């Protein structure tokens, strides 16, 4: 048995977990990589025709990488509250992304301007916590947002706060991610 590169291993685990839940295949036991037993935090994103179809993940490393990817893949496909559960008929037209997150790092800022000056566009994923409000945006969201101000505003709205909200009581943390993507399926293309 050959060892997959990490990205291929994670994508294979995510796809097989969803396929298994749909009754389309048996469990994938042949994936191996030295890092799969490490505790890691991941996000799994499903896309169809370039649009989001589900995204669920873990912000803290609490379980083995292999288990985290499989659990988040199933949750993204069947329990993302923004979407109906994935159906078997959609599976072939669905591409997957797996993001491996670094440990989070708190950003200290006394004002929004100070916070914005510390952001690294294209690199930082952010976590916002304020009372019962909590949200995150993965680093790849920078591809759709033009500047730090827009990124932070989108994060606030996702957390259920006004886009111009500011409080020194907000906790903001950053993390980096390495992301592997499947090619977009050719299903349905002319």
Backbone as CSV, one residue per row, in Angstrom:
resi,resn,N_x,N_y,N_z,CA_x,CA_y,CA_z,C_x,C_y,C_z
1,UNK,0.850,-1.176,0.000,0.000,0.000,0.000,0.897,1.241,0.000
2,UNK,0.639,2.171,-0.918,1.436,3.380,-0.992,0.790,4.467,-0.158
3,UNK,1.612,5.381,0.308,1.093,6.470,1.121,0.647,7.608,0.209
4,UNK,-0.572,8.058,0.374,-1.101,9.187,-0.374,-0.370,10.441,0.074
5,UNK,-0.335,11.481,-0.787,0.074,12.765,-0.249,-1.077,13.223,0.641
6,UNK,-0.800,14.109,1.558,-1.797,14.463,2.571,-3.093,14.978,1.950
7,UNK,-3.008,15.873,0.984,-4.213,16.423,0.373,-5.067,15.355,-0.288
8,UNK,-4.435,14.462,-1.033,-5.182,13.379,-1.690,-5.839,12.473,-0.656
9,UNK,-5.129,12.209,0.427,-5.679,11.355,1.485,-6.908,12.005,2.121
10,UNK,-6.820,13.303,2.410,-7.936,13.988,3.059,-9.148,14.081,2.136
11,UNK,-8.917,14.391,0.872,-10.029,14.453,-0.080,-10.682,13.083,-0.253
12,UNK,-9.865,12.018,-0.311,-10.411,10.658,-0.448,-11.233,10.281,0.781
13,UNK,-10.751,10.632,1.977,-11.498,10.338,3.203,-12.823,11.084,3.232
14,UNK,-12.807,12.363,2.847,-14.031,13.163,2.853,-15.042,12.591,1.858
15,UNK,-14.601,12.302,0.648,-15.520,11.782,-0.381,-16.071,10.426,0.035
16,UNK,-15.220,9.570,0.580,-15.699,8.233,0.953,-16.680,8.292,2.114
17,UNK,-16.493,9.228,3.058,-17.419,9.352,4.188,-18.811,9.744,3.699
18,UNK,-18.875,10.674,2.739,-20.167,11.092,2.194,-20.784,9.962,1.378
19,UNK,-19.982,9.323,0.540,-20.484,8.216,-0.290,-21.034,7.094,0.581
20,UNK,-20.317,6.788,1.651,-20.766,5.735,2.569,-22.120,6.091,3.173
21,UNK,-22.284,7.351,3.597,-23.544,7.800,4.191,-24.690,7.752,3.182
22,UNK,-24.362,7.975,1.904,-25.369,7.908,0.843,-25.647,6.480,0.392
23,UNK,-24.884,5.512,0.913,-25.042,4.119,0.517,-24.446,3.822,-0.851
24,UNK,-23.475,4.644,-1.280,-22.894,4.503,-2.612,-21.592,3.709,-2.628
25,UNK,-21.002,3.478,-1.474,-19.746,2.731,-1.458,-19.501,2.152,-0.074
26,UNK,-18.479,1.341,0.000,-18.072,0.786,1.290,-16.987,1.680,1.874
27,UNK,-16.689,1.571,3.153,-15.669,2.415,3.780,-14.320,2.285,3.069
28,UNK,-13.579,3.382,3.046,-12.263,3.428,2.415,-11.210,3.145,3.480
29,UNK,-10.610,1.972,3.424,-9.615,1.590,4.428,-8.184,1.729,3.931
30,UNK,-8.006,1.997,2.632,-6.663,1.973,2.058,-5.931,3.306,2.131
31,UNK,-6.551,4.335,2.662,-5.885,5.637,2.751,-4.930,5.630,3.933
32,UNK,-3.686,6.010,3.653,-2.733,6.088,4.753,-1.862,7.322,4.573
33,UNK,-1.525,7.910,5.681,-0.587,9.033,5.721,-0.141,9.159,7.164
34,UNK,1.103,9.505,7.359,1.676,9.590,8.708,0.940,10.585,9.604
35,UNK,0.291,11.595,9.036,-0.341,12.640,9.851,-1.802,12.359,10.191
36,UNK,-2.398,11.315,9.665,-3.835,11.100,9.847,-4.250,10.830,11.291
37,UNK,-3.325,10.442,12.140,-3.657,10.205,13.548,-3.369,11.416,14.436
38,UNK,-2.790,12.493,13.860,-2.546,13.723,14.626,-3.866,14.429,14.895
39,UNK,-3.944,15.109,16.026,-5.127,15.930,16.302,-5.030,17.206,15.486
40,UNK,-6.043,17.453,14.669,-6.054,18.621,13.790,-7.475,19.137,13.628
41,UNK,-7.585,20.415,13.314,-8.875,21.040,13.028,-8.996,21.216,11.519
42,UNK,-10.173,20.891,10.983,-10.395,20.982,9.546,-11.760,21.574,9.236
43,UNK,-11.913,22.019,8.010,-13.202,22.381,7.442,-13.344,21.617,6.142
44,UNK,-14.549,21.161,5.858,-14.850,20.521,4.581,-15.922,21.364,3.904
45,UNK,-15.654,21.735,2.660,-16.552,22.566,1.868,-17.020,21.774,0.657
46,UNK,-18.316,21.813,0.397,-18.893,21.192,-0.795,-19.306,22.301,-1.752
47,UNK,-19.028,22.092,-3.036,-19.405,23.069,-4.058,-20.093,22.353,-5.213
48,UNK,-21.005,23.072,-5.821,-21.674,22.599,-7.034,-21.706,23.763,-8.017
49,UNK,-21.228,23.524,-9.225,-21.180,24.557,-10.268,-20.526,25.837,-9.747
50,UNK,-19.495,25.692,-8.931,-18.761,26.831,-8.394,-19.398,27.492,-7.194
51,UNK,-20.630,27.121,-6.842,-21.318,27.726,-5.706,-21.262,26.850,-4.470
52,UNK,-21.372,27.468,-3.318,-21.336,26.757,-2.043,-22.518,25.803,-1.924
53,UNK,-22.263,24.577,-1.449,-23.329,23.579,-1.222,-23.309,23.046,0.204
54,UNK,-22.305,23.453,0.981,-22.205,23.049,2.378,-20.796,23.320,2.880
55,UNK,-20.684,23.672,4.140,-19.364,23.905,4.735,-19.495,23.775,6.247
56,UNK,-18.756,22.826,6.807,-18.769,22.609,8.252,-17.350,22.256,8.668
57,UNK,-16.976,22.677,9.859,-15.632,22.349,10.321,-15.463,22.481,11.810
58,UNK,-14.217,22.306,12.203,-13.795,22.388,13.598,-12.760,23.490,13.718
59,UNK,-12.879,24.291,14.756,-11.897,25.351,14.964,-10.777,24.925,15.911
60,UNK,-10.996,23.874,16.674,-9.968,23.373,17.574,-9.664,21.919,17.256
61,UNK,-8.407,21.570,17.456,-7.951,20.205,17.192,-8.325,19.315,18.370
62,UNK,-9.451,18.606,18.258,-9.919,17.768,19.361,-9.958,16.280,19.007
63,UNK,-9.783,15.955,17.722,-9.801,14.548,17.331,-8.780,14.322,16.213
64,UNK,-8.515,13.071,15.926,-7.553,12.714,14.895,-7.991,13.309,13.553
65,UNK,-7.021,13.705,12.763,-7.271,14.305,11.456,-8.215,13.449,10.617
66,UNK,-7.971,12.159,10.578,-8.816,11.227,9.815,-10.279,11.342,10.267
67,UNK,-10.514,11.356,11.572,-11.869,11.404,12.114,-12.510,12.777,11.924
68,UNK,-11.701,13.832,12.054,-12.220,15.181,11.908,-12.708,15.413,10.480
69,UNK,-11.919,15.004,9.498,-12.308,15.180,8.100,-13.569,14.384,7.782
70,UNK,-13.623,13.148,8.213,-14.800,12.322,7.923,-16.058,12.917,8.579
71,UNK,-15.959,13.315,9.832,-17.116,13.885,10.535,-17.558,15.200,9.901
72,UNK,-16.609,16.054,9.542,-16.963,17.344,8.952,-17.510,17.186,7.536
73,UNK,-17.036,16.190,6.790,-17.577,15.934,5.452,-19.041,15.531,5.545
74,UNK,-19.352,14.625,6.443,-20.737,14.175,6.622,-21.608,15.342,7.101
75,UNK,-21.093,16.134,8.029,-21.867,17.273,8.529,-22.095,18.315,7.431
76,UNK,-21.088,18.575,6.616,-21.238,19.555,5.528,-22.266,19.078,4.504
77,UNK,-22.296,17.784,4.246,-23.213,17.233,3.250,-24.647,17.109,3.762
78,UNK,-24.806,16.849,5.044,-26.138,16.499,5.542,-26.676,17.380,6.674
79,UNK,-25.818,18.190,7.306,-26.293,18.950,8.466,-25.980,20.440,8.424
80,UNK,-25.514,20.961,7.310,-25.331,22.413,7.204,-26.738,23.013,7.133
81,UNK,-27.142,23.811,8.125,-28.523,24.292,8.173,-28.915,25.208,7.014
82,UNK,-27.953,25.676,6.247,-28.252,26.556,5.115,-28.743,25.788,3.887
83,UNK,-28.583,24.444,3.902,-28.884,23.645,2.716,-29.670,22.393,3.091
84,UNK,-30.433,21.892,2.134,-31.077,20.590,2.307,-29.985,19.523,2.287
85,UNK,-30.208,18.386,2.939,-29.213,17.311,2.898,-28.886,16.907,1.455
86,UNK,-27.628,16.609,1.222,-27.171,16.183,-0.102,-27.878,14.895,-0.498
87,UNK,-28.274,14.805,-1.743,-28.909,13.592,-2.254,-27.930,12.850,-3.149
88,UNK,-28.117,11.554,-3.256,-27.218,10.719,-4.059,-27.124,11.229,-5.492
89,UNK,-28.217,11.738,-6.036,-28.218,12.232,-7.417,-27.320,13.460,-7.605
90,UNK,-26.979,14.165,-6.528,-26.123,15.357,-6.598,-24.641,15.040,-6.423
91,UNK,-24.341,13.857,-5.920,-22.987,13.547,-5.465,-21.937,13.688,-6.563
92,UNK,-22.209,13.192,-7.751,-21.229,13.248,-8.838,-20.943,14.680,-9.282
93,UNK,-21.892,15.581,-9.087,-21.722,16.978,-9.488,-21.172,17.844,-8.359
94,UNK,-20.763,17.217,-7.279,-20.272,17.944,-6.102,-18.763,17.797,-5.986
95,UNK,-18.073,18.926,-5.870,-16.627,18.881,-5.623,-16.375,19.222,-4.161
96,UNK,-15.263,18.740,-3.649,-14.931,18.915,-2.237,-13.651,19.726,-2.071
97,UNK,-13.593,20.454,-0.963,-12.376,21.128,-0.516,-12.169,20.729,0.933
98,UNK,-10.930,20.472,1.300,-10.591,20.214,2.697,-9.541,21.241,3.105
99,UNK,-9.810,21.953,4.200,-8.887,22.942,4.743,-8.359,22.454,6.080
100,UNK,-7.050,22.449,6.220,-6.371,22.074,7.463,-5.968,23.368,8.160
101,UNK,-6.516,23.595,9.355,-6.325,24.872,10.053,-5.138,24.838,11.006
102,UNK,-4.464,25.984,11.096,-3.427,26.156,12.109,-4.113,26.456,13.441
103,UNK,-3.351,26.472,14.506,-3.897,26.886,15.802,-4.287,28.358,15.717
104,UNK,-5.337,28.721,16.441,-5.771,30.120,16.412,-4.865,30.991,17.268
105,UNK,-4.797,32.267,16.881,-3.978,33.259,17.593,-4.846,34.487,17.832
106,UNK,-4.965,34.912,19.083,-5.784,36.076,19.428,-5.155,37.339,18.854
107,UNK,-5.985,38.234,18.331,-5.538,39.540,17.846,-6.010,40.578,18.854
108,UNK,-5.084,41.296,19.418,-5.415,42.358,20.387,-5.563,43.671,19.624
109,UNK,-6.698,44.341,19.789,-6.935,45.614,19.120,-7.914,46.441,19.939
110,UNK,-7.589,47.701,20.151,-8.446,48.597,20.928,-9.495,49.280,20.059
111,UNK,-9.347,49.183,18.727,-10.313,49.810,17.828,-10.406,48.976,16.554
112,UNK,-11.469,49.214,15.804,-11.622,48.508,14.539,-10.480,48.876,13.594
113,UNK,-10.095,50.133,13.580,-8.993,50.570,12.711,-7.707,49.810,13.042
114,UNK,-7.435,49.645,14.333,-6.248,48.902,14.762,-6.335,47.427,14.332
115,UNK,-7.521,46.850,14.453,-7.718,45.472,14.029,-7.507,45.331,12.525
116,UNK,-8.126,46.213,11.738,-8.012,46.146,10.286,-6.559,46.253,9.831
117,UNK,-5.775,47.057,10.531,-4.358,47.230,10.171,-3.553,45.947,10.386
118,UNK,-4.044,45.059,11.258,-3.321,43.819,11.552,-3.711,42.649,10.644
119,UNK,-4.810,42.789,9.898,-5.279,41.689,9.070,-4.373,41.475,7.867
120,UNK,-4.225,40.206,7.481,-3.392,39.832,6.340,-4.309,39.245,5.261
121,UNK,-4.744,40.101,4.310,-5.649,39.630,3.253,-5.077,38.419,2.522
122,UNK,-5.964,37.457,2.280,-5.565,36.252,1.578,-4.937,35.197,2.459
123,UNK,-4.562,35.562,3.676,-3.897,34.624,4.579,-4.724,34.278,5.811
124,UNK,-5.369,35.295,6.397,-6.042,35.102,7.678,-7.460,34.577,7.529
125,UNK,-7.768,33.509,8.262,-9.132,33.169,8.582,-9.404,33.854,9.911
126,UNK,-10.631,34.281,10.161,-10.944,34.980,11.401,-12.067,34.300,12.158
127,UNK,-11.973,34.383,13.477,-13.027,33.931,14.380,-13.459,35.145,15.188
128,UNK,-14.755,35.393,15.249,-15.308,36.474,16.058,-16.155,35.844,17.146
129,UNK,-15.955,36.305,18.385,-16.769,35.863,19.521,-17.214,37.100,20.291
130,UNK,-18.518,37.187,20.545,-19.061,38.284,21.324,-20.353,37.806,21.950
131,UNK,-20.342,37.580,23.252,-21.528,37.050,23.920,-21.931,35.730,23.281
132,UNK,-23.181,35.653,22.836,-23.654,34.423,22.194,-23.349,34.397,20.699
133,UNK,-22.763,35.457,20.176,-22.441,35.561,18.757,-21.066,34.955,18.487
134,UNK,-21.023,34.107,17.468,-19.758,33.472,17.104,-19.814,33.123,15.618
135,UNK,-18.724,33.402,14.911,-18.656,33.063,13.493,-17.202,32.992,13.066
136,UNK,-16.988,32.346,11.938,-15.662,32.306,11.342,-15.790,32.454,9.840
137,UNK,-14.756,32.989,9.236,-14.608,33.013,7.782,-13.249,32.413,7.464
138,UNK,-13.244,31.434,6.579,-12.002,30.791,6.155,-11.168,31.754,5.312
139,UNK,-9.854,31.539,5.254,-9.006,32.427,4.446,-9.436,32.521,2.979
140,UNK,-10.014,31.454,2.408,-10.393,31.508,0.995,-11.530,32.485,0.718
141,UNK,-12.210,32.969,1.768,-13.270,33.961,1.579,-12.687,35.280,1.050
142,UNK,-11.397,35.507,1.271,-10.743,36.704,0.726,-10.878,36.759,-0.798
143,UNK,-11.054,35.632,-1.454,-11.217,35.621,-2.916,-12.495,36.342,-3.336
144,UNK,-13.450,36.510,-2.415,-14.737,37.122,-2.725,-14.927,38.482,-2.059
145,UNK,-13.956,38.902,-1.260,-14.067,40.160,-0.517,-12.859,41.017,-0.883
146,UNK,-13.095,42.273,-1.178,-12.032,43.102,-1.734,-11.031,43.650,-0.718
147,UNK,-11.429,43.809,0.532,-10.517,44.456,1.477,-10.795,44.006,2.913
148,UNK,-9.880,44.332,3.847,-10.083,43.936,5.244,-11.390,44.440,5.844
149,UNK,-11.804,45.649,5.497,-13.042,46.195,6.042,-14.246,45.357,5.607
150,UNK,-14.279,44.970,4.344,-15.370,44.131,3.840,-15.347,42.742,4.453
151,UNK,-14.144,42.195,4.669,-14.002,40.870,5.271,-14.549,40.883,6.697
152,UNK,-14.150,41.907,7.467,-14.613,42.019,8.851,-16.121,42.257,8.899
153,UNK,-16.651,43.073,8.002,-18.097,43.325,7.961,-18.854,42.032,7.670
154,UNK,-18.353,41.237,6.735,-19.005,39.952,6.409,-18.964,39.009,7.603
155,UNK,-17.877,39.009,8.344,-17.759,38.172,9.535,-18.772,38.590,10.599
156,UNK,-18.919,39.888,10.807,-19.885,40.385,11.789,-21.312,39.970,11.411
157,UNK,-21.655,40.146,10.149,-22.997,39.787,9.691,-23.217,38.284,9.867
158,UNK,-22.223,37.484,9.544,-22.357,36.033,9.719,-22.591,35.687,11.190
159,UNK,-21.993,36.474,12.094,-22.170,36.247,13.531,-23.503,36.787,14.046
160,UNK,-24.279,37.447,13.175,-25.568,37.987,13.597,-25.472,39.388,14.175
161,UNK,-24.410,40.084,13.856,-24.199,41.447,14.327,-24.314,42.414,13.147
162,UNK,-24.608,43.699,13.409,-24.591,44.681,12.320,-23.182,44.798,11.727
163,UNK,-23.084,45.109,10.439,-21.769,45.168,9.798,-20.877,46.287,10.326
164,UNK,-21.481,47.287,10.984,-20.683,48.381,11.542,-20.495,48.255,13.069
165,UNK,-20.847,47.112,13.636,-20.741,46.887,15.082,-19.279,46.895,15.515
166,UNK,-19.024,47.500,16.682,-17.705,47.395,17.300,-17.866,47.417,18.811
167,UNK,-17.137,46.562,19.478,-17.073,46.567,20.935,-15.701,46.057,21.335
168,UNK,-15.106,46.676,22.330,-13.827,46.182,22.835,-13.980,44.808,23.464
169,UNK,-15.227,44.398,23.729,-15.488,43.080,24.285,-15.472,41.955,23.249
170,UNK,-15.390,42.315,21.970,-15.305,41.279,20.929,-13.941,40.609,21.013
171,UNK,-13.952,39.298,20.838,-12.706,38.561,20.754,-12.509,38.168,19.301
172,UNK,-11.358,38.531,18.758,-11.035,38.200,17.373,-9.757,37.373,17.375
173,UNK,-9.809,36.247,16.694,-8.630,35.388,16.548,-8.419,35.119,15.070
174,UNK,-7.178,34.811,14.732,-6.861,34.473,13.351,-6.255,33.081,13.291
175,UNK,-6.339,32.488,12.117,-5.707,31.208,11.840,-5.367,31.173,10.357
176,UNK,-4.478,30.295,10.005,-4.142,30.064,8.600,-4.720,28.712,8.203
177,UNK,-4.780,28.448,6.916,-5.285,27.160,6.444,-4.554,26.762,5.169
178,UNK,-4.326,25.476,5.063,-3.862,24.887,3.806,-5.073,24.168,3.235
179,UNK,-5.399,24.451,1.978,-6.613,23.901,1.379,-6.293,23.076,0.142
180,UNK,-6.920,21.919,0.070,-6.831,21.061,-1.111,-8.209,20.987,-1.741
181,UNK,-8.263,21.036,-3.075,-9.541,21.051,-3.791,-9.563,19.962,-4.843
182,UNK,-10.727,19.355,-4.977,-10.962,18.475,-6.109,-11.243,19.350,-7.329
183,UNK,-10.936,18.845,-8.518,-11.364,19.609,-9.707,-12.892,19.615,-9.787
184,UNK,-13.424,20.672,-10.347,-14.876,20.760,-10.493,-15.335,19.701,-11.483
185,UNK,-16.376,18.931,-11.147,-16.855,17.890,-12.050,-17.339,18.455,-13.375
186,UNK,-17.183,17.674,-14.425,-17.620,18.078,-15.751,-19.097,17.752,-15.963
187,UNK,-19.755,17.200,-14.958,-21.160,16.797,-15.052,-22.012,18.004,-15.415
188,UNK,-22.839,17.851,-16.432,-23.779,18.890,-16.797,-23.193,19.999,-17.645
189,UNK,-21.916,19.945,-17.989,-21.328,20.990,-18.835,-21.574,20.673,-20.293
190,UNK,-21.770,21.713,-21.086,-21.973,21.527,-22.532,-20.663,21.470,-23.262
